[in-house]
Coordinates of N, CA, C and O in Angstrom, one line a residue:
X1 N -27.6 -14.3 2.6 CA -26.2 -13.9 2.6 C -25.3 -15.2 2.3 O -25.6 -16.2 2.9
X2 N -24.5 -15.2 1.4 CA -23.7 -15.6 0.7 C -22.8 -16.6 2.3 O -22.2 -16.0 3.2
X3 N -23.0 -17.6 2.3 CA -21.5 -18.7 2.6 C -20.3 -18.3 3.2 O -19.8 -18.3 4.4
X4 N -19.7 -17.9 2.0 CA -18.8 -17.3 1.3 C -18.1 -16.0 2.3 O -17.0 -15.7 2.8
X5 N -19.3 -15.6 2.2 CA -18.6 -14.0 2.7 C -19.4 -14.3 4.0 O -19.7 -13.1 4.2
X6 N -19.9 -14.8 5.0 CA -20.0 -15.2 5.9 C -18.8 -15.8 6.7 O -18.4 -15.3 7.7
X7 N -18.1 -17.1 6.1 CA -16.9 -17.5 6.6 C -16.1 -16.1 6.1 O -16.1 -15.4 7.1
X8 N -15.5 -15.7 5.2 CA -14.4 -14.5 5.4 C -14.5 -13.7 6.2 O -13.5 -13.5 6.9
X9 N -15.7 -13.1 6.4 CA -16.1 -12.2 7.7 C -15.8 -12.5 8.8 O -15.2 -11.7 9.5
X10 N -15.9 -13.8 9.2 CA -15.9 -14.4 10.6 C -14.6 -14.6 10.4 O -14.1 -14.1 11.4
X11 N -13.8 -15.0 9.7 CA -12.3 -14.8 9.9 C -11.6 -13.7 10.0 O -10.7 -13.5 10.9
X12 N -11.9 -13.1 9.3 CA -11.0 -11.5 9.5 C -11.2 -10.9 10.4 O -10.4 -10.1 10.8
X13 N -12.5 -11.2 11.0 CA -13.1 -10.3 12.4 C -12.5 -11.1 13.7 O -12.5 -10.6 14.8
X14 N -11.9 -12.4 13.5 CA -11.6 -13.5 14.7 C -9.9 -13.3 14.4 O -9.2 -13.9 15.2
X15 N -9.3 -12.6 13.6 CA -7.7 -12.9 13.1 C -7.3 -12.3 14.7 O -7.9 -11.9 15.7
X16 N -6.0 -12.6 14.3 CA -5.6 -11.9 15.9 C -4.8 -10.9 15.8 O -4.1 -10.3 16.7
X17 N -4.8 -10.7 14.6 CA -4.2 -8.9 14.3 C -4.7 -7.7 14.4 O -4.2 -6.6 14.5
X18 N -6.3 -8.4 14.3 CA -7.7 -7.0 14.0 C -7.2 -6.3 13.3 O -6.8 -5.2 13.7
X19 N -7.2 -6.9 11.9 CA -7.3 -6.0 11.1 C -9.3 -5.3 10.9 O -10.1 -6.0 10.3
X20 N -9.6 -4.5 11.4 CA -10.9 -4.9 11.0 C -11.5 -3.7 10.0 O -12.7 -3.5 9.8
X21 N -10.5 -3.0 9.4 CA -10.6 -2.1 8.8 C -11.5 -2.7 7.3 O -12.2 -2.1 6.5
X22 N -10.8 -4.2 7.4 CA -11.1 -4.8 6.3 C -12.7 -5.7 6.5 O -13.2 -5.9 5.4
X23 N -13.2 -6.0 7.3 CA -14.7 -6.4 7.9 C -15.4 -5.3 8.1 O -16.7 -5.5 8.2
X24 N -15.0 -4.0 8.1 CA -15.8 -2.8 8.6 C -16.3 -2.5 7.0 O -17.5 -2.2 6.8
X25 N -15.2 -2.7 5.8 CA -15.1 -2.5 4.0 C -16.1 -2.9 3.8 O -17.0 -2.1 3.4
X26 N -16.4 -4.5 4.1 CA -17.1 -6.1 3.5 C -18.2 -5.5 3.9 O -19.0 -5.3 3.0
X27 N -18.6 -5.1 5.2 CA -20.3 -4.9 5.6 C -20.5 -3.5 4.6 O -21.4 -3.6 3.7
X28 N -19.8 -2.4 4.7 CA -20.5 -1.1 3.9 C -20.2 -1.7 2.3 O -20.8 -1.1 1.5
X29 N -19.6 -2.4 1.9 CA -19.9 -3.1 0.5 C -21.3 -4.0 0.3 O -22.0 -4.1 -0.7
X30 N -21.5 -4.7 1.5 CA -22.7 -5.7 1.5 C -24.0 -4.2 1.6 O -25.0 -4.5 0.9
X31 N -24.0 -3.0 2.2 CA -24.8 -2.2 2.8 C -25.0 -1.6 1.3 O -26.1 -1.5 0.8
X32 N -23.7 -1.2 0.6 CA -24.0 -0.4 -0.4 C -22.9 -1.0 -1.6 O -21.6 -1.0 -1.6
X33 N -23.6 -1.3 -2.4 CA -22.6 -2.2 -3.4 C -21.5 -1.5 -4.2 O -20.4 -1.8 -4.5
X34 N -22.2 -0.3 -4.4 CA -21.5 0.7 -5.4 C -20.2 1.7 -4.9 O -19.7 2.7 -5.4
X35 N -20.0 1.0 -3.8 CA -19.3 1.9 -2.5 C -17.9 1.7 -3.1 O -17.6 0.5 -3.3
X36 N -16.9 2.7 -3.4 CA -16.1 3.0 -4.1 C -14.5 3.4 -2.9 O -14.0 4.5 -2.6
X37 N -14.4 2.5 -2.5 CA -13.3 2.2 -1.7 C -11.2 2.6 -2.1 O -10.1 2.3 -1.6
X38 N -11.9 3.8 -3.5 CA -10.3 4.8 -3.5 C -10.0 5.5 -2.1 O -9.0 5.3 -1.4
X39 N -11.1 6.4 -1.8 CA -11.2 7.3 -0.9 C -10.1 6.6 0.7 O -9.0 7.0 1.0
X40 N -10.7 5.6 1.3 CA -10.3 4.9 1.7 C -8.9 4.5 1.8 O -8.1 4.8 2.6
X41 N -8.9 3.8 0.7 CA -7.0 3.2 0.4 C -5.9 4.7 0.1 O -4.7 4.6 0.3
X42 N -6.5 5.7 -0.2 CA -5.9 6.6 0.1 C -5.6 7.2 1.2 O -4.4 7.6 1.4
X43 N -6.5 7.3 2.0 CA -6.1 7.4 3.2 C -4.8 6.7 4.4 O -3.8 7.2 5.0
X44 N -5.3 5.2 4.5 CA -5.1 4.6 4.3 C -3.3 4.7 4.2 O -2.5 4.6 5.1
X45 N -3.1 4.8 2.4 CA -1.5 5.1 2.1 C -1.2 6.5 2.7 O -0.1 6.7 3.3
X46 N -2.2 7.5 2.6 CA -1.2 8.6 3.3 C -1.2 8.7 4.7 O -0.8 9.7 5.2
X47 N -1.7 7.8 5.4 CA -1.0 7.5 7.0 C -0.1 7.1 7.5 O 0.5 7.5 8.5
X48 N 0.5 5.7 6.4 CA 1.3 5.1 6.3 C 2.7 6.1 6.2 O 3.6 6.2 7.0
X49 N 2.3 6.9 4.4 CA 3.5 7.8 3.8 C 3.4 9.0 5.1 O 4.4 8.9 5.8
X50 N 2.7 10.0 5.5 CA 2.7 10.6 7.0 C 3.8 9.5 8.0 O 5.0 9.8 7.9
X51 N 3.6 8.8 8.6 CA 4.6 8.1 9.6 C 6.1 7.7 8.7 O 7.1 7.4 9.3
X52 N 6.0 7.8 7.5 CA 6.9 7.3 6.4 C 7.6 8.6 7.1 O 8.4 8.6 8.0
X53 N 7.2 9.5 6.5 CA 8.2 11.1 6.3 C 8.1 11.8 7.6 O 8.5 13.0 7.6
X54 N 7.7 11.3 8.6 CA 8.2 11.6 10.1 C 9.5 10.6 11.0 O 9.9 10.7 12.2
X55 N 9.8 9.8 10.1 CA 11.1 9.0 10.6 C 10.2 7.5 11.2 O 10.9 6.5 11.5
X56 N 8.8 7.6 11.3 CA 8.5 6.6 12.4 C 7.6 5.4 10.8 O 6.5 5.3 10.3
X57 N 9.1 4.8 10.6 CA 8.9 3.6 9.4 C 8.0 2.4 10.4 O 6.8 2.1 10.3
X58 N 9.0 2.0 11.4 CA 8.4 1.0 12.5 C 6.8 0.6 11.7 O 6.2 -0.3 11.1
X59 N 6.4 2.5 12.5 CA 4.7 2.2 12.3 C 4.4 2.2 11.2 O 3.5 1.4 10.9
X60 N 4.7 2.9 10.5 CA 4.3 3.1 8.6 C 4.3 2.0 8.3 O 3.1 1.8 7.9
X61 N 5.0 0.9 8.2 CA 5.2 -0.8 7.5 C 4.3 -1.1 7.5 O 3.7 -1.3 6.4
X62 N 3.8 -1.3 8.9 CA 2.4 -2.5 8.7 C 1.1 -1.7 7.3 O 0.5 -2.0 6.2
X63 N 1.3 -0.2 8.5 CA -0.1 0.1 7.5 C 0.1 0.0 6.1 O -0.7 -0.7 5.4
X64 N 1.5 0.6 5.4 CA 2.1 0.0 4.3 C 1.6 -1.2 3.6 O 0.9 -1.1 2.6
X65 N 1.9 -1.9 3.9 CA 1.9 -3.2 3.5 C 0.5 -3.7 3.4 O 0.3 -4.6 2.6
X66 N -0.8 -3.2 4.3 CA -1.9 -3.4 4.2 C -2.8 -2.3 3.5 O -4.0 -2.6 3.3
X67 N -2.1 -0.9 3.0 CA -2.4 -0.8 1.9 C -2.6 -1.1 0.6 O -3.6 -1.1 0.0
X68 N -1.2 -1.4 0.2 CA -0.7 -2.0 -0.8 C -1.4 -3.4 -1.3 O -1.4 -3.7 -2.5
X69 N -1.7 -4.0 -0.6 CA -2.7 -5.6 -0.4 C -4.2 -5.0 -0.8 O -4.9 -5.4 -1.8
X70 N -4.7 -3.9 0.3 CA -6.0 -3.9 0.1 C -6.6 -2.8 -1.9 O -7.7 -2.8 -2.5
X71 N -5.1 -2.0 -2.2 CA -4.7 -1.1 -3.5 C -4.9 -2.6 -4.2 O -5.9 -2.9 -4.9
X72 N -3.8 -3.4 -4.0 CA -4.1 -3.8 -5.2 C -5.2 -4.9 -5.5 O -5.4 -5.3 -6.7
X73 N -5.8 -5.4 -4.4 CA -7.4 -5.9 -4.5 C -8.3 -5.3 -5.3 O -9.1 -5.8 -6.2
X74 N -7.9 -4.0 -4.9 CA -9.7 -2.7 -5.4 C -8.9 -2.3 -7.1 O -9.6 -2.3 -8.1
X75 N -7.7 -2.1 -7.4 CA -7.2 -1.4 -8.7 C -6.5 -2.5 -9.4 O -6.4 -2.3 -10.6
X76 N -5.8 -3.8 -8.8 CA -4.8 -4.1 -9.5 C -3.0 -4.5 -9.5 O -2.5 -3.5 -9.7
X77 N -2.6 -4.9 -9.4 CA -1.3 -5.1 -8.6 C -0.4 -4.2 -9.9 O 0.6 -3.6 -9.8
X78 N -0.9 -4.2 -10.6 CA 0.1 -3.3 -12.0 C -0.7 -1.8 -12.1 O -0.7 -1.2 -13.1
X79 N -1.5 -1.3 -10.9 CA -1.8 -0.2 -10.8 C -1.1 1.0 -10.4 O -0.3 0.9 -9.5
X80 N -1.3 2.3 -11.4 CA 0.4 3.3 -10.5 C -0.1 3.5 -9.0 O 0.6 3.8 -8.1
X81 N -1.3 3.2 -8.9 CA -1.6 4.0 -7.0 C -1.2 2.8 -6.1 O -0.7 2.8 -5.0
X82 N -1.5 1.9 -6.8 CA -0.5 0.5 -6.2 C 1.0 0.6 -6.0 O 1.4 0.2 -4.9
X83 N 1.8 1.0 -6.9 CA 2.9 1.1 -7.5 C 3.3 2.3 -6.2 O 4.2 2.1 -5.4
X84 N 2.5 3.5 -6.0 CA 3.1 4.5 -5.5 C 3.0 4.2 -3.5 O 3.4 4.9 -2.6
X85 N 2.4 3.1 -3.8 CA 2.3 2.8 -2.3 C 3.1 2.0 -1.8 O 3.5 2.1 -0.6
X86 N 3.6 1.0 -2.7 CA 5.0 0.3 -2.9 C 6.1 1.0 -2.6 O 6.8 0.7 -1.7
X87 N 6.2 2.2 -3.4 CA 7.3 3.1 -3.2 C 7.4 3.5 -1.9 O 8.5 3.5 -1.4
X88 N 6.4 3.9 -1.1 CA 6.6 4.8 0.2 C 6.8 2.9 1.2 O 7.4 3.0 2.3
X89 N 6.4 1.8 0.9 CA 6.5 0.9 1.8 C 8.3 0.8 1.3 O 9.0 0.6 2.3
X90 N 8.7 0.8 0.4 CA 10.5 0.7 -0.2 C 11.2 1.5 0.6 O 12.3 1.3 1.1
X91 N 10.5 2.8 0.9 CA 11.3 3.7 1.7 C 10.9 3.4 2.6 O 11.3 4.4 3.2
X92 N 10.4 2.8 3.5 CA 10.1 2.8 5.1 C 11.2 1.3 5.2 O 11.9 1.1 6.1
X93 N 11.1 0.5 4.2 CA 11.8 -0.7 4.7 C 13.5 -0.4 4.2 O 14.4 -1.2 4.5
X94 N 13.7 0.5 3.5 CA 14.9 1.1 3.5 C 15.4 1.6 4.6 O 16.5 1.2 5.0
X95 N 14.8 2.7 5.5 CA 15.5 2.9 6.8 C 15.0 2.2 7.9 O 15.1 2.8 9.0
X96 N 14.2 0.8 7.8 CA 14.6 -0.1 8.6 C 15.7 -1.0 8.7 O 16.1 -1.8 9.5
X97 N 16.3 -0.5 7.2 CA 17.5 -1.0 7.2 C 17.2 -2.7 5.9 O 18.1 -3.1 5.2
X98 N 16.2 -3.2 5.9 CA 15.6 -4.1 5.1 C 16.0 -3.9 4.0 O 14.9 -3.8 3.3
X99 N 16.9 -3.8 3.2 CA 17.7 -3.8 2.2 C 17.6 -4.5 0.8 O 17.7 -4.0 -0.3
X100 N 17.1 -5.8 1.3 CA 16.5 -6.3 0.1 C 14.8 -6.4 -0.6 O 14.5 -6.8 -1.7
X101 N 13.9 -5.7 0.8 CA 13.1 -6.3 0.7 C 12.4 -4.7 -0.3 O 11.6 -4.5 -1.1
X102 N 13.4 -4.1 0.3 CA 13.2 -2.5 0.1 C 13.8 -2.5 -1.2 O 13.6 -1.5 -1.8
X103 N 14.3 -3.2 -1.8 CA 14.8 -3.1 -4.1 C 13.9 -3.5 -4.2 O 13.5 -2.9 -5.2
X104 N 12.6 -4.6 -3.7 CA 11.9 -5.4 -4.1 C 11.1 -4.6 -4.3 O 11.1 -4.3 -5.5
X105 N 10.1 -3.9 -3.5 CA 9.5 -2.9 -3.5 C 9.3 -1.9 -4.4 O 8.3 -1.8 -5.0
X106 N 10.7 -1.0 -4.5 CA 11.1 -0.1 -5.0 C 11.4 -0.2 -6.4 O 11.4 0.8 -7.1
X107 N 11.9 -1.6 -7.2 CA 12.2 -1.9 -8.2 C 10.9 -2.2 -8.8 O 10.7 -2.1 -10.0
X108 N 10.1 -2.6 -8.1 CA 8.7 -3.3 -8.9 C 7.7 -1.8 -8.8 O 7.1 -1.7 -9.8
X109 N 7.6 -1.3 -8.3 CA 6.9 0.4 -8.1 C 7.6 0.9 -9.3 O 6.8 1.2 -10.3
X110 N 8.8 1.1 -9.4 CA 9.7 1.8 -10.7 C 9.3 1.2 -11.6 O 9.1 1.9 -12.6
X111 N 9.0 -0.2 -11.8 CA 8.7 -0.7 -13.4 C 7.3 -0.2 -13.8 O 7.0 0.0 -15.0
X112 N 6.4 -0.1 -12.6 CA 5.0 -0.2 -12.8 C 4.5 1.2 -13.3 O 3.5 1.4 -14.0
X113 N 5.4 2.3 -12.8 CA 5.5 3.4 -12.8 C 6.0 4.5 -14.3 O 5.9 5.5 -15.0
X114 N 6.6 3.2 -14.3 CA 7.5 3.8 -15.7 C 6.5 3.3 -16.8 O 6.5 3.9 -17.9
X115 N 5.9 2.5 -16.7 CA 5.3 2.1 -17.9 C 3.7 3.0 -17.6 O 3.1 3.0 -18.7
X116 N 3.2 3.4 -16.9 CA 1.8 4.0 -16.6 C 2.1 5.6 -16.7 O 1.4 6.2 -17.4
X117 N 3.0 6.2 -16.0 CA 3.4 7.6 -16.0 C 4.1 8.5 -16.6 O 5.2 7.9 -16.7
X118 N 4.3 9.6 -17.1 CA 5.1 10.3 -17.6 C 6.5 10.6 -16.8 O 6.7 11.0 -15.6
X119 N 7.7 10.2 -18.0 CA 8.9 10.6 -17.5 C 9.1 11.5 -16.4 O 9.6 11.1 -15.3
X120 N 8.7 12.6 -16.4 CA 8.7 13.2 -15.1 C 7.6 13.6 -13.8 O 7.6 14.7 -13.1
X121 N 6.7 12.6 -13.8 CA 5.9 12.1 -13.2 C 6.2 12.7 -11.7 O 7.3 13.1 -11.5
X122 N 5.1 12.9 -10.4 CA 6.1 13.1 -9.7 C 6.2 11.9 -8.7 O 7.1 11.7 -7.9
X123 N 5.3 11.2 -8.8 CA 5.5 9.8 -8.4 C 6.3 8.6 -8.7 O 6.7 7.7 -8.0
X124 N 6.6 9.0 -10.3 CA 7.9 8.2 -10.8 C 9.5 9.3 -10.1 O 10.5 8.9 -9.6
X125 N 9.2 10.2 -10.4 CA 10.5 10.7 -9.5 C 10.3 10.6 -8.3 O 11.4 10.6 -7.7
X126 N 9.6 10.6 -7.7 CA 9.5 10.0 -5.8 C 10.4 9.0 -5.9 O 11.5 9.2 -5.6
X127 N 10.0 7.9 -6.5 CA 10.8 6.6 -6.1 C 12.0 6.6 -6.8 O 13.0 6.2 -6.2
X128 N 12.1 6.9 -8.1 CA 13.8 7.0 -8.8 C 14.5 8.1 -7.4 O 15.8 7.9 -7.3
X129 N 14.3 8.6 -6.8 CA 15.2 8.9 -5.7 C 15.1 8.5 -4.5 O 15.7 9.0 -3.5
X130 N 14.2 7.4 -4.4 CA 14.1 6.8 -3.5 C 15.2 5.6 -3.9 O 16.1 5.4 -3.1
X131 N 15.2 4.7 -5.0 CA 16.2 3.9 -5.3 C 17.6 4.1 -5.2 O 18.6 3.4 -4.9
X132 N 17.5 5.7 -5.5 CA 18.9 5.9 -5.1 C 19.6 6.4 -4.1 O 20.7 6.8 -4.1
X133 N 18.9 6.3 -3.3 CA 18.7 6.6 -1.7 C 19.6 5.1 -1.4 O 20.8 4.9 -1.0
X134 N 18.5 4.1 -2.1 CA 18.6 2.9 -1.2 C 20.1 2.6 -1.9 O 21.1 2.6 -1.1
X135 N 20.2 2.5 -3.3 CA 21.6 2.4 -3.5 C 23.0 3.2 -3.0 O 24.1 2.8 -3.1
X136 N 22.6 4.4 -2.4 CA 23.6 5.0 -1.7 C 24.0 4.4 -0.6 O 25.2 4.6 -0.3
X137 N 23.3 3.5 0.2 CA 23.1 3.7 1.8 C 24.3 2.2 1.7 O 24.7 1.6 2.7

């Protein structure tokens, strides 16, 4: 076994956030190489987007944000499933009120979106009304 992935393991397993969803990945990657970790990040985002569209952003964020990290690891940071996970973290940090952090989000999802998806996409229209959400508010 790899150094390498001995020290990362032992850190992510020792963080004091426990995240260990991400140490639980690293071993069924080490167990089975070809292990295809969409399934996952999907979930994943729609727990996040689920607490998103029940009002409870609070909890949505984190997972948010640790989608979106572990999306664009496995696809790419200029990926639309990246991009669309961005969007639901824009809208959770819009009605936290996070105002800037939520254009940041929401603006870089719309660019990524617009150039990968068709005009009326329904994921490029998720977020064009999600921006203008935030621009209303």
């Amino acid at each position: 076994m790899k150094d390498s992935f001995i020290n990362q393991f032992s850190t992510l397993a020792a963080s004091p956030d426990r995240d260990l969803a991400t140490p639980a990945l690293m071993i069924a990657r080490l167990e089975c190489p070809s292990l295809d970790p969409a399934p996952y990040l999907e979930r994943l985002d729609a727990m996040g987007a689920a607490l998103n569209e029940n009002g409870k952003d609070e909890e949505a964020e984190p997972l948010l944000r640790e989608a979106v990290k572990k999306c664009s690891a496995a696809h790419g940071a200029d990926d639309w499933k990246t991009a669309n996970t961005r969007s639901h973290l824009g809208d959770s940090l819009r009605r936290l009120g996070r105002m800037n952090d939520a254009e940041q989000e929401l603006t870089e999802a719309h660019r990524i979106l617009s150039a990968a998806r068709a005009p009326k996409d329904v994921y490029r229209v998720r977020t064009v009304e999600r921006l203008v959400a935030l621009y209303e508010t």
